[in-house]
Tab-separated table of C-alpha atoms in Angstrom:
chain	number	residue	atom	x	y	z
A	1	SER	CA	0.000	0.000	0.000
A	2	ASN	CA	1.057	3.633	-0.435
A	3	VAL	CA	2.089	4.311	3.116
A	4	PHE	CA	4.465	7.004	4.447
A	5	ASN	CA	6.791	5.660	7.055
A	6	PRO	CA	9.233	7.908	8.929
A	7	LEU	CA	12.885	7.310	8.158
A	8	THR	CA	14.677	10.307	9.658
A	9	VAL	CA	13.578	13.556	11.206
A	10	PHE	CA	15.787	16.674	10.832
A	11	SER	CA	14.180	18.979	13.326
A	12	LEU	CA	14.561	20.204	16.876
A	13	PRO	CA	12.947	19.725	19.195
A	14	LEU	CA	11.849	16.226	18.156
A	15	ILE	CA	8.384	15.251	19.315
A	16	ALA	CA	7.135	11.698	19.011
A	17	ALA	CA	3.410	11.899	18.742
A	18	LYS	CA	0.612	10.003	17.134
A	19	CYS	CA	-1.871	12.832	16.939
A	20	GLN	CA	0.181	15.929	17.615
A	21	THR	CA	-1.614	19.048	16.414
A	22	PRO	CA	0.696	21.176	14.202
A	23	VAL	CA	0.942	24.860	15.040
A	24	LEU	CA	-0.278	27.260	12.361
A	25	HIS	CA	2.594	28.216	9.996
A	26	SER	CA	4.989	25.888	11.808
A	27	GLN	CA	7.628	24.294	9.615
A	28	LEU	CA	9.814	21.240	9.656
A	29	VAL	CA	11.868	19.039	7.367
A	30	ILE	CA	11.231	15.331	7.134
A	31	ALA	CA	13.145	12.647	5.246
A	32	LEU	CA	10.510	10.159	4.138
A	33	LYS	CA	10.797	6.644	2.770
A	34	HIS	CA	7.971	6.169	0.327
A	35	SER	CA	7.342	2.532	-0.543
A	36	CYS	CA	5.063	2.059	-3.482
A	37	ILE	CA	4.028	-0.681	-5.886
A	38	PRO	CA	2.511	1.194	-8.829
A	39	PRO	CA	3.977	2.321	-11.080
A	40	LEU	CA	7.474	1.197	-9.955
A	41	ASN	CA	8.364	-1.591	-7.601
A	42	GLN	CA	11.182	0.245	-5.792
A	43	SER	CA	11.914	2.446	-2.844
A	44	ILE	CA	12.490	6.174	-3.247
A	45	ILE	CA	14.186	8.347	-0.642
A	46	ARG	CA	13.353	12.030	-0.861
A	47	HIS	CA	13.489	15.168	1.272
A	48	ALA	CA	10.317	17.092	1.796
A	49	ALA	CA	9.847	20.493	3.306
A	50	TRP	CA	6.526	20.713	5.055
A	51	ALA	CA	4.587	23.798	6.012
A	52	PHE	CA	1.237	23.810	7.730
A	53	ASP	CA	-0.642	26.815	6.417
A	54	MET	CA	-4.197	28.016	5.981
A	55	GLN	CA	-4.809	25.503	3.198
A	56	THR	CA	-3.417	22.685	5.347
A	57	ALA	CA	-1.109	21.606	2.535
A	58	LEU	CA	2.156	19.715	2.729
A	59	VAL	CA	4.397	20.808	-0.129
A	60	ASP	CA	7.266	18.664	-1.393
A	61	GLY	CA	9.840	21.212	-2.570
A	62	MET	CA	11.692	18.649	-4.655
A	63	ARG	CA	8.794	17.155	-6.558
A	64	ARG	CA	6.165	19.908	-6.357
A	65	GLN	CA	3.609	17.435	-5.021
A	66	TYR	CA	0.972	18.249	-2.451
A	67	PHE	CA	0.205	16.026	0.504
A	68	ILE	CA	-3.056	16.820	2.208
A	69	CYS	CA	-3.172	17.187	5.957
A	70	GLU	CA	-6.522	16.362	7.587
A	71	LYS	CA	-7.784	15.738	11.034
A	72	VAL	CA	-9.606	12.411	11.040
A	73	SER	CA	-11.132	11.069	14.270
A	74	GLY	CA	-8.930	13.356	16.332
A	75	SER	CA	-5.724	12.490	14.489
A	76	TRP	CA	-3.809	14.484	11.864
A	77	LEU	CA	-3.367	12.347	8.780
A	78	PHE	CA	-1.227	13.009	5.679
A	79	TYR	CA	-2.009	11.490	2.324
A	80	GLU	CA	-1.578	12.123	-1.389
A	81	PRO	CA	-4.583	13.510	-3.274
A	82	GLU	CA	-5.500	10.082	-4.670
A	83	THR	CA	-4.645	8.078	-1.589
A	84	ARG	CA	-6.080	7.837	1.885
A	85	TYR	CA	-3.445	5.532	3.347
A	86	CYS	CA	-1.476	7.225	6.111
A	87	SER	CA	0.504	6.296	9.136
A	88	ASN	CA	1.732	7.918	12.240
A	89	PHE	CA	5.047	9.781	12.056
A	90	ILE	CA	7.457	11.793	14.121
A	91	PHE	CA	7.626	15.487	13.446
A	92	GLY	CA	9.160	18.542	15.043
A	93	ILE	CA	7.661	21.933	15.643
A	94	GLY	CA	9.532	25.209	16.097
A	95	GLY	CA	10.732	26.384	12.703
A	96	ILE	CA	12.865	25.038	9.881
A	97	THR	CA	16.116	23.579	11.015
A	98	GLY	CA	18.709	22.440	8.539
A	99	ILE	CA	17.637	24.977	5.885
A	100	SER	CA	18.802	28.573	6.308
A	101	GLN	CA	17.666	31.827	4.791
A	102	PRO	CA	19.453	32.872	1.558
A	103	VAL	CA	21.708	35.894	1.963
A	104	THR	CA	22.227	38.578	-0.690
A	105	ALA	CA	23.561	42.135	-0.843
A	106	ASP	CA	22.424	45.258	-2.658
A	107	VAL	CA	24.562	46.407	-5.573
A	108	ILE	CA	25.365	49.905	-6.867
A	109	VAL	CA	26.891	50.019	-10.328
A	110	PRO	CA	27.430	52.788	-12.923
A	111	THR	CA	26.044	52.458	-16.414
A	112	GLY	CA	28.442	50.424	-18.507
A	113	GLY	CA	29.792	48.671	-15.430
A	114	THR	CA	29.352	45.098	-14.191
A	115	ALA	CA	26.953	44.071	-11.417
A	116	ILE	CA	27.872	41.016	-9.329
A	117	LEU	CA	24.895	39.241	-7.723
A	118	LYS	CA	25.883	36.778	-5.000
A	119	CYS	CA	23.519	34.518	-3.069
A	120	THR	CA	24.642	32.154	-0.314
A	121	VAL	CA	22.920	29.706	2.010
A	122	GLN	CA	24.389	27.728	4.906
A	123	GLU	CA	22.305	24.553	4.563
A	124	HIS	CA	20.706	23.555	1.314
A	125	LEU	CA	19.501	19.950	1.771
A	126	GLU	CA	19.930	19.293	-1.920
A	127	SER	CA	17.740	22.247	-2.872
A	128	SER	CA	18.937	24.462	-5.728
A	129	LEU	CA	19.467	28.232	-5.743
A	130	GLN	CA	17.957	30.439	-8.424
A	131	TRP	CA	18.367	34.073	-9.520
A	132	SER	CA	15.484	35.903	-11.210
A	133	ASN	CA	15.302	39.461	-12.539
A	134	THR	CA	12.940	42.338	-11.885
A	135	ALA	CA	10.363	40.795	-14.250
A	136	GLN	CA	10.589	37.479	-12.345
A	137	GLN	CA	12.336	35.860	-15.292
A	138	THR	CA	14.733	33.144	-14.217
A	139	LEU	CA	18.327	34.067	-15.007
A	140	TYR	CA	20.128	31.020	-13.619
A	141	PHE	CA	18.840	27.883	-11.904
A	142	GLY	CA	21.920	26.421	-10.328
A	143	GLU	CA	24.514	26.328	-13.053
A	144	LYS	CA	21.944	26.278	-15.828
A	145	ARG	CA	21.316	29.437	-17.836
A	146	ALA	CA	17.632	30.213	-18.218
A	147	LEU	CA	17.606	33.570	-20.029
A	148	ARG	CA	19.345	34.124	-23.342
A	149	ASP	CA	21.318	37.262	-22.556
A	150	ASN	CA	25.052	37.135	-23.176
A	151	ARG	CA	25.579	39.944	-20.693
A	152	ILE	CA	24.560	37.579	-17.892
A	153	GLN	CA	27.251	35.060	-16.988
A	154	LEU	CA	27.763	32.452	-14.295
A	155	VAL	CA	30.535	33.350	-11.874
A	156	HIS	CA	30.202	30.522	-9.338
A	157	SER	CA	27.715	27.758	-8.659
A	158	SER	CA	27.718	25.332	-5.732
A	159	PRO	CA	25.071	23.891	-3.402
A	160	ASN	CA	25.726	26.798	-1.019
A	161	GLU	CA	26.321	29.655	-3.471
A	162	LEU	CA	25.081	31.029	-6.754
A	163	THR	CA	26.884	34.089	-8.107
A	164	ILE	CA	26.199	35.668	-11.486
A	165	SER	CA	27.371	38.834	-13.253
A	166	ILE	CA	25.580	41.324	-15.483
A	167	SER	CA	27.978	43.278	-17.711
A	168	ASN	CA	27.431	46.510	-19.653
A	169	VAL	CA	24.707	47.504	-17.234
A	170	VAL	CA	22.051	49.915	-18.513
A	171	LEU	CA	19.479	51.953	-16.636
A	172	SER	CA	16.726	49.425	-17.393
A	173	ASP	CA	18.639	46.781	-15.418
A	174	GLU	CA	17.859	48.641	-12.215
A	175	GLY	CA	15.441	47.022	-9.792
A	176	GLU	CA	14.905	44.196	-7.341
A	177	TYR	CA	16.476	40.814	-8.108
A	178	THR	CA	15.403	37.663	-6.263
A	179	CYS	CA	17.416	34.700	-5.046
A	180	SER	CA	15.287	31.650	-4.208
A	181	ILE	CA	15.933	28.269	-2.624
A	182	PHE	CA	13.266	25.674	-3.347
A	183	THR	CA	12.431	24.391	0.074
A	184	MET	CA	8.956	24.369	1.551
A	185	PRO	CA	8.070	27.073	1.775
A	186	VAL	CA	10.297	28.540	-0.913
A	187	ARG	CA	12.698	30.952	0.750
A	188	THR	CA	13.789	34.116	-1.013
A	189	ALA	CA	16.133	37.044	-0.554
A	190	LYS	CA	16.072	40.327	-2.424
A	191	ALA	CA	19.008	42.264	-3.891
A	192	VAL	CA	18.344	45.802	-5.084
A	193	VAL	CA	20.468	46.809	-8.070
A	194	THR	CA	20.903	50.573	-8.315
A	195	VAL	CA	22.250	51.815	-11.650
A	196	LEU	CA	24.013	55.172	-11.583
A	197	GLY	CA	23.784	57.459	-14.585
A	198	VAL	CA	27.309	58.675	-15.372
A	199	PRO	CA	27.358	62.408	-16.189
A	200	GLN	CA	28.726	63.458	-19.545
A	201	LYS	CA	31.742	65.735	-19.961
A	202	PRO	CA	30.597	69.269	-19.140
A	203	GLN	CA	30.139	71.851	-21.874
A	204	VAL	CA	31.059	75.450	-21.018
A	205	SER	CA	29.819	78.546	-22.847
A	206	GLY	CA	30.550	82.242	-22.410
A	207	PHE	CA	34.133	82.304	-23.736
A	208	GLU	CA	33.148	83.206	-27.299
A	209	SER	CA	35.008	86.537	-27.199
A	210	ALA	CA	37.620	88.275	-25.073
A	211	PHE	CA	36.535	90.293	-22.062
A	212	LYS	CA	37.540	93.886	-21.415
A	213	GLU	CA	38.965	94.985	-18.113
A	214	ASN	CA	36.206	95.492	-15.479
A	215	ASP	CA	33.645	93.587	-17.587
A	216	LYS	CA	31.382	91.003	-15.906
A	217	ALA	CA	32.027	87.457	-17.107
A	218	LYS	CA	28.877	85.325	-17.433
A	219	LEU	CA	29.621	81.622	-17.887
A	220	ARG	CA	27.427	78.519	-18.100
A	221	CYS	CA	28.347	74.848	-17.571
A	222	THR	CA	26.028	71.989	-18.616
A	223	THR	CA	26.210	68.230	-18.049
A	224	SER	CA	23.545	65.600	-18.771
A	225	GLY	CA	22.918	61.904	-18.162
A	226	SER	CA	23.568	61.862	-14.414
A	227	LYS	CA	21.564	59.786	-11.928
A	228	PRO	CA	21.177	61.036	-9.311
A	229	ALA	CA	21.738	64.655	-10.342
A	230	ALA	CA	25.417	65.651	-10.459
A	231	ASN	CA	26.938	68.626	-8.668
A	232	ILE	CA	29.022	71.333	-10.370
A	233	LYS	CA	31.812	73.527	-9.004
A	234	TRP	CA	33.728	76.423	-10.584
A	235	TYR	CA	37.430	77.181	-10.164
A	236	LYS	CA	39.725	80.042	-11.190
A	237	GLY	CA	43.126	78.426	-11.057
A	238	PRO	CA	43.181	76.464	-7.768
A	239	GLU	CA	40.661	78.819	-6.127
A	240	GLU	CA	36.997	77.808	-5.977
A	241	LEU	CA	34.534	80.450	-7.159
A	242	GLU	CA	31.490	81.046	-4.989
A	243	GLY	CA	28.017	82.258	-5.874
A	244	ALA	CA	27.108	79.871	-8.710
A	245	LYS	CA	23.432	79.151	-9.401
A	246	THR	CA	22.318	75.645	-10.393
A	247	SER	CA	19.248	74.241	-12.141
A	248	VAL	CA	18.280	70.561	-12.524
A	249	LEU	CA	16.066	69.227	-15.333
A	250	GLU	CA	14.834	65.667	-15.833
A	251	ASP	CA	15.935	64.085	-19.107
A	252	GLY	CA	13.477	62.658	-21.600
A	253	ASN	CA	14.039	59.079	-20.410
A	254	GLY	CA	12.584	59.979	-17.021
A	255	LYS	CA	15.578	58.523	-15.185
A	256	THR	CA	18.569	60.816	-15.639
A	257	PHE	CA	19.076	64.545	-15.173
A	258	THR	CA	20.648	67.540	-16.890
A	259	VAL	CA	22.385	69.977	-14.562
A	260	LYS	CA	23.219	73.579	-15.487
A	261	SER	CA	25.379	75.941	-13.447
A	262	PHE	CA	25.745	79.706	-13.954
A	263	ILE	CA	28.574	81.868	-12.582
A	264	GLU	CA	29.245	85.630	-12.796
A	265	PHE	CA	32.332	87.578	-11.701
A	266	ASP	CA	34.147	90.838	-12.508
A	267	VAL	CA	37.345	90.449	-14.509
A	268	THR	CA	40.557	92.431	-14.113
A	269	LYS	CA	43.714	92.547	-16.159
A	270	ASP	CA	45.237	90.087	-13.669
A	271	ASP	CA	42.687	87.516	-14.887
A	272	ASP	CA	44.165	87.550	-18.391
A	273	GLY	CA	45.332	83.991	-19.106
A	274	ALA	CA	43.721	82.571	-15.937
A	275	GLU	CA	42.290	79.044	-16.265
A	276	ILE	CA	38.561	78.775	-15.529
A	277	THR	CA	37.404	75.204	-14.781
A	278	CYS	CA	33.945	73.651	-14.541
A	279	ALA	CA	34.200	70.401	-12.534
A	280	VAL	CA	31.389	67.810	-12.331
A	281	GLY	CA	31.264	65.600	-9.248
A	282	HIS	CA	29.244	62.383	-9.000
A	283	GLU	CA	29.328	59.154	-7.001
A	284	SER	CA	29.740	57.151	-10.203
A	285	LEU	CA	33.098	58.869	-10.832
A	286	HIS	CA	34.761	57.340	-7.729
A	287	ASP	CA	36.239	60.479	-6.135
A	288	SER	CA	37.384	61.837	-9.489
A	289	ALA	CA	35.676	64.505	-11.543
A	290	LYS	CA	34.936	65.293	-15.145
A	291	SER	CA	35.918	68.833	-16.047
A	292	SER	CA	36.328	71.369	-18.823
A	293	SER	CA	38.888	74.187	-18.629
A	294	HIS	CA	39.324	77.368	-20.651
A	295	LYS	CA	41.818	80.217	-20.413
A	296	ILE	CA	40.111	83.554	-20.098
A	297	GLN	CA	41.281	86.494	-22.243
A	298	VAL	CA	41.056	89.995	-20.798
A	299	GLN	CA	41.905	93.066	-22.890
A	300	TYR	CA	43.316	96.098	-21.067
A	301	LYS	CA	45.155	99.385	-21.689
A	302	PRO	CA	48.956	99.267	-21.755
A	303	THR	CA	51.426	100.148	-19.019
A	304	ALA	CA	55.055	101.066	-19.744
A	305	LYS	CA	58.418	102.036	-18.250
A	306	ILE	CA	61.701	103.320	-19.717
A	307	GLU	CA	65.040	101.624	-19.107
A	308	SER	CA	68.452	103.195	-19.844
A	309	ARG	CA	71.288	101.111	-21.290
A	310	PRO	CA	73.841	101.803	-19.874
A	311	SER	CA	72.242	102.884	-16.627
A	312	MET	CA	74.831	105.703	-16.003
A	313	PRO	CA	75.413	107.329	-19.397
A	314	ARG	CA	78.480	109.533	-19.966
A	315	GLU	CA	79.372	111.984	-22.645
A	316	GLY	CA	80.550	110.188	-25.776
A	317	ASP	CA	78.732	106.908	-24.906
A	318	LYS	CA	76.184	105.123	-27.045
A	319	LEU	CA	72.856	105.208	-25.176
A	320	ARG	CA	69.601	103.288	-25.721
A	321	LEU	CA	66.395	104.352	-23.981
A	322	GLN	CA	64.006	101.374	-24.255
A	323	CYS	CA	60.283	101.749	-23.628
A	324	ASP	CA	58.935	98.380	-22.358
A	325	ALA	CA	55.131	98.323	-22.609
A	326	TYR	CA	52.622	95.629	-21.626
A	327	GLY	CA	48.974	95.342	-22.612
A	328	ASN	CA	46.361	93.232	-24.389
A	329	PRO	CA	46.443	93.665	-27.321
A	330	VAL	CA	50.213	94.156	-27.289
A	331	PRO	CA	51.063	97.868	-27.795
A	332	ASP	CA	52.163	98.458	-31.385
A	333	ASN	CA	52.578	102.247	-31.498
A	334	TYR	CA	55.355	104.201	-29.738
A	335	VAL	CA	55.908	107.977	-29.797
A	336	TRP	CA	59.032	109.653	-28.328
A	337	GLU	CA	59.043	113.288	-27.236
A	338	ARG	CA	61.314	115.641	-25.307
A	339	GLU	CA	59.909	118.093	-22.813
A	340	ASN	CA	60.657	121.721	-23.597
A	341	GLY	CA	62.410	120.879	-26.825
A	342	GLU	CA	62.855	118.644	-29.815
A	343	VAL	CA	64.336	115.152	-29.846
A	344	PRO	CA	68.033	115.546	-30.895
A	345	LEU	CA	68.523	115.182	-34.635
A	346	LEU	CA	71.321	112.654	-34.127
A	347	ALA	CA	69.052	110.383	-32.039
A	348	ASN	CA	67.290	107.583	-33.913
A	349	ILE	CA	63.908	106.000	-33.078
A	350	GLU	CA	64.076	102.210	-33.476
A	351	GLY	CA	60.691	100.658	-32.639
A	352	ASN	CA	60.208	101.114	-28.910
A	353	SER	CA	63.767	102.522	-28.415
A	354	LEU	CA	65.436	105.935	-28.693
A	355	VAL	CA	69.152	105.546	-29.566
A	356	PHE	CA	71.974	108.130	-29.081
A	357	PHE	CA	75.161	107.056	-30.904
A	358	ASN	CA	77.465	109.755	-29.452
A	359	LEU	CA	75.981	111.174	-26.310
A	360	ASN	CA	76.444	114.873	-25.609
A	361	LYS	CA	75.782	116.912	-22.507
A	362	THR	CA	73.252	118.904	-24.488
A	363	ASP	CA	71.180	115.697	-24.796
A	364	SER	CA	70.284	115.912	-21.107
A	365	GLY	CA	66.587	116.426	-20.397
A	366	THR	CA	63.260	114.651	-19.755
A	367	TYR	CA	62.073	112.247	-22.451
A	368	THR	CA	58.533	110.872	-22.834
A	369	CYS	CA	57.363	107.551	-24.327
A	370	LYS	CA	53.716	107.129	-25.370
A	371	ALA	CA	52.731	103.448	-25.828
A	372	SER	CA	49.327	102.730	-27.396
A	373	ASN	CA	46.992	99.824	-28.254
A	374	THR	CA	43.341	99.756	-29.343
A	375	LEU	CA	42.133	100.410	-25.791
A	376	GLY	CA	44.247	103.430	-24.912
A	377	THR	CA	47.631	105.109	-24.432
A	378	PHE	CA	50.085	105.060	-21.548
A	379	ILE	CA	52.670	107.850	-21.010
A	380	THR	CA	55.905	107.327	-19.096
A	381	HIS	CA	58.853	109.721	-18.480
A	382	TYR	CA	62.623	109.409	-18.085
A	383	LYS	CA	65.036	112.140	-16.939
A	384	LEU	CA	68.393	111.855	-18.743
A	385	ASP	CA	71.503	113.273	-17.052
A	386	VAL	CA	74.678	113.001	-19.159
A	387	ASN	CA	77.789	112.672	-16.955
A	388	ASP	CA	81.337	113.809	-17.736
A	389	PRO	CA	83.564	111.496	-19.779
A	390	SER	CA	84.883	108.537	-17.842
A	391	PRO	CA	88.366	108.956	-16.215
A	392	ILE	CA	89.123	105.400	-17.135
A	393	PRO	CA	91.741	105.268	-19.985
A	394	SER	CA	90.313	104.990	-23.394
A	395	THR	CA	90.693	101.916	-25.521
A	396	SER	CA	93.515	103.499	-27.657
A	397	SER	CA	95.586	104.316	-24.546
A	398	ILE	CA	95.242	100.770	-23.375
A	399	ASP	CA	96.439	99.504	-26.783
A	400	HIS	CA	99.581	101.695	-26.644
A	401	ALA	CA	100.425	100.462	-23.175
A	402	VAL	CA	100.125	96.882	-24.324
A	403	ILE	CA	102.447	97.494	-27.302
A	404	GLY	CA	105.032	99.219	-25.079
A	405	GLY	CA	104.994	96.330	-22.674
A	406	VAL	CA	105.605	93.833	-25.466
A	407	VAL	CA	108.572	95.858	-26.789
A	408	ALA	CA	110.113	96.072	-23.308
A	409	VAL	CA	109.876	92.319	-22.889
A	410	ILE	CA	111.580	91.703	-26.252
A	411	ALA	CA	114.417	94.149	-25.395
A	412	PHE	CA	114.948	92.459	-22.080
A	413	LEU	CA	115.194	89.053	-23.738
A	414	LEU	CA	117.779	90.351	-26.284
A	415	PHE	CA	119.875	91.866	-23.496
A	416	CYS	CA	119.879	88.571	-21.632
A	417	LEU	CA	120.913	86.759	-24.834
A	418	LEU	CA	123.931	89.080	-25.353
A	419	ILE	CA	125.126	88.495	-21.797
A	420	VAL	CA	124.951	84.731	-22.222
A	421	LEU	CA	126.813	84.884	-25.582
A	422	GLY	CA	129.629	87.069	-24.145
A	423	ARG	CA	130.198	84.715	-21.255
A	424	TYR	CA	130.345	81.826	-23.699
A	425	LEU	CA	133.057	83.505	-25.847
A	426	ILE	CA	135.209	84.382	-22.823
A	427	ARG	CA	135.171	80.787	-21.616
A	428	HIS	CA	136.284	79.496	-25.059
A	429	LYS	CA	139.278	81.873	-25.797
A	430	GLY	CA	142.068	80.480	-28.144
A	431	THR	CA	144.698	81.190	-30.864
A	432	TYR	CA	143.730	82.582	-34.243
A	433	LEU	CA	145.976	82.658	-37.376
A	434	THR	CA	145.752	85.043	-40.229
A	435	HIS	CA	145.215	83.732	-43.699
A	436	GLU	CA	148.803	84.630	-44.675
A	437	ALA	CA	150.393	82.817	-41.735
A	438	LYS	CA	148.418	79.629	-41.957
A	439	GLY	CA	150.330	78.292	-44.951
A	440	SER	CA	153.933	79.590	-44.142
A	441	ASP	CA	156.754	78.104	-42.242
A	442	ASP	CA	156.420	80.826	-39.689
A	443	ALA	CA	153.003	79.621	-38.656
A	444	PRO	CA	154.017	79.064	-35.059
A	445	ASP	CA	155.144	82.652	-34.977
A	446	ALA	CA	151.919	83.873	-36.372
A	447	ASP	CA	150.076	83.423	-33.124
A	448	THR	CA	147.871	86.244	-32.211
A	449	ALA	CA	148.050	87.138	-28.632
A	450	ILE	CA	144.790	87.699	-26.891
A	451	ILE	CA	144.634	90.731	-24.762
A	452	ASN	CA	144.847	89.867	-21.074
A	453	ALA	CA	145.677	86.183	-21.961
A	454	GLU	CA	146.967	84.149	-19.081
A	455	GLY	CA	150.755	83.958	-18.887
A	456	GLY	CA	151.217	86.983	-21.156
A	457	GLN	CA	153.523	89.856	-20.193
A	458	GLY	CA	152.127	93.261	-20.740
A	459	GLY	CA	154.213	95.614	-22.881
A	460	SER	CA	156.534	92.858	-24.212
A	461	ASP	CA	158.498	93.816	-27.359
A	462	ASP	CA	158.574	90.185	-28.527
A	463	LYS	CA	154.802	90.061	-29.190
A	464	LYS	CA	154.047	89.500	-32.859
A	465	GLU	CA	150.892	90.347	-34.600
A	466	TYR	CA	149.763	89.467	-38.117
A	467	PHE	CA	146.949	91.173	-39.810
A	468	ILE	CA	144.784	90.148	-42.688
C-alpha cells in the first residue's frame, strides 16, 4: 500500500506523537521513505519540506507534489490527493532547522559597469538556488542558464552559493532581483540593483570673445545623463569660485538629469590667461571629476616704463632708452618726445627705443614715451643726465700700453741673450791665425796674442801680430 513511514527527522525539538496538532505556519523538514508498488516496484528516498498553512497543505519542494493534511477522528493524517493511506510519524515543531535563509547584498553600479549578484545559504539539503530578474524571469537555476542574454554570466555555482554577473549595465537593469531556494516554503532574498547614470563631460559657454577689463564674465556649464543629479563647481586656477546658481532638469528618459550651473564675476587685467574650470562631481566617478577648462582672455590698456642702457650714461657713450610696454592687445605704437624741446637730430627712433650714438651733454633732459593699443595710451617719463667722460683710460691708450709692454719684454730678452753669448766667448778663448800665416813656415810665430791672456807679459816687445 502507499504508506508514508518515517525514516529520519531533521528537526529540533523532536516530538514523538501520534496525533500531535501542528501549530499554524509551523515548519519542519522530514526525510521520508515512500514505498510504493505502482507504477514502480522500488523504494524512493526524498526530502520534503513541510509547512502547515491556511490551506493545510504539505508541499514537497523537490517534486512539487501536495500532501493533504486532515484531522480524522482526532488524528492528523497526511495522504496524497488520490490516496487515503497514512501512518503515524514523528515530526518537530519550532521552525525550519537544517535549511537557512538565503543571503544577498544590494549592488550599486554605474552604467556600462558590471553588477555582481551573490547569493549564499548555509544549509541547502539538496535544494537548488535560483536568480530571477525584476520581471521574475529566471536568469540562472543552479549552473543552468535560463535567459538568453550574453551579458549575464555564471561566476560561481555550488550547493551553497550562486553568483552571477551582469555586464554593460544599462538603466533598465535597475530594480529588485530575487534569489530563491526551493524548500517548503520557498525561501527568497532580495538584492536591489541601483544603476548610476554617469554624467557626460561638461560643456562650457561664455568664452566666445575676449573680455575687457572690469567687464562682468557670465559663464554657463552643462552636463547631462547623471543619476542622481550631479553637482558642479567652478574654479579660477586652484581657487573655488562662490556664488554659482544651479538648475536641474529631468531628461526625456525619465531617469537621468541635466544639470546647469551659472557663474558671474568681474574680470581684471590680472585675470588675463587665468584658467577657468567647470568640474562635475558624481558618485559614479569614484572620487574623481569630469571637467572642462578654458583660459580667459582679458583686454586692457597698456602700461610702460623706460630703461636706460647703460644705466649711467656719460658723454661720448652710445645710449639706448628702451620703452617696455605691456597690454592686451600688445602695444604696437610708440611715440618719443622731449619736454621743452625737440628730440636731438642725431638720435634715432628704433621701434620702442630711442638711440643716441654719441651722447652729448646737451642731450640731457626729460624724455617721454607714449605706448598705445586699441584700448588706450600710456605715457611714461625718463630724466636723462649726461655725466662727464669717464676717467678710465680709453681703448687706444690701453692699446699703446700693451704694445710698449711687449717691446720692453723683447728688449729684455735680447739683453739677456747678449750676456749669455759674451760669457760663452770668454770661456772658449784660443789662438787665431791670419790667412797669410796659416800656410807659411812661420806659422808658429803667427800666433795672435789675446789681450789679457793668461801667462802673457804686458808691454813685451817680442809680441808679434799678423793682420789680414
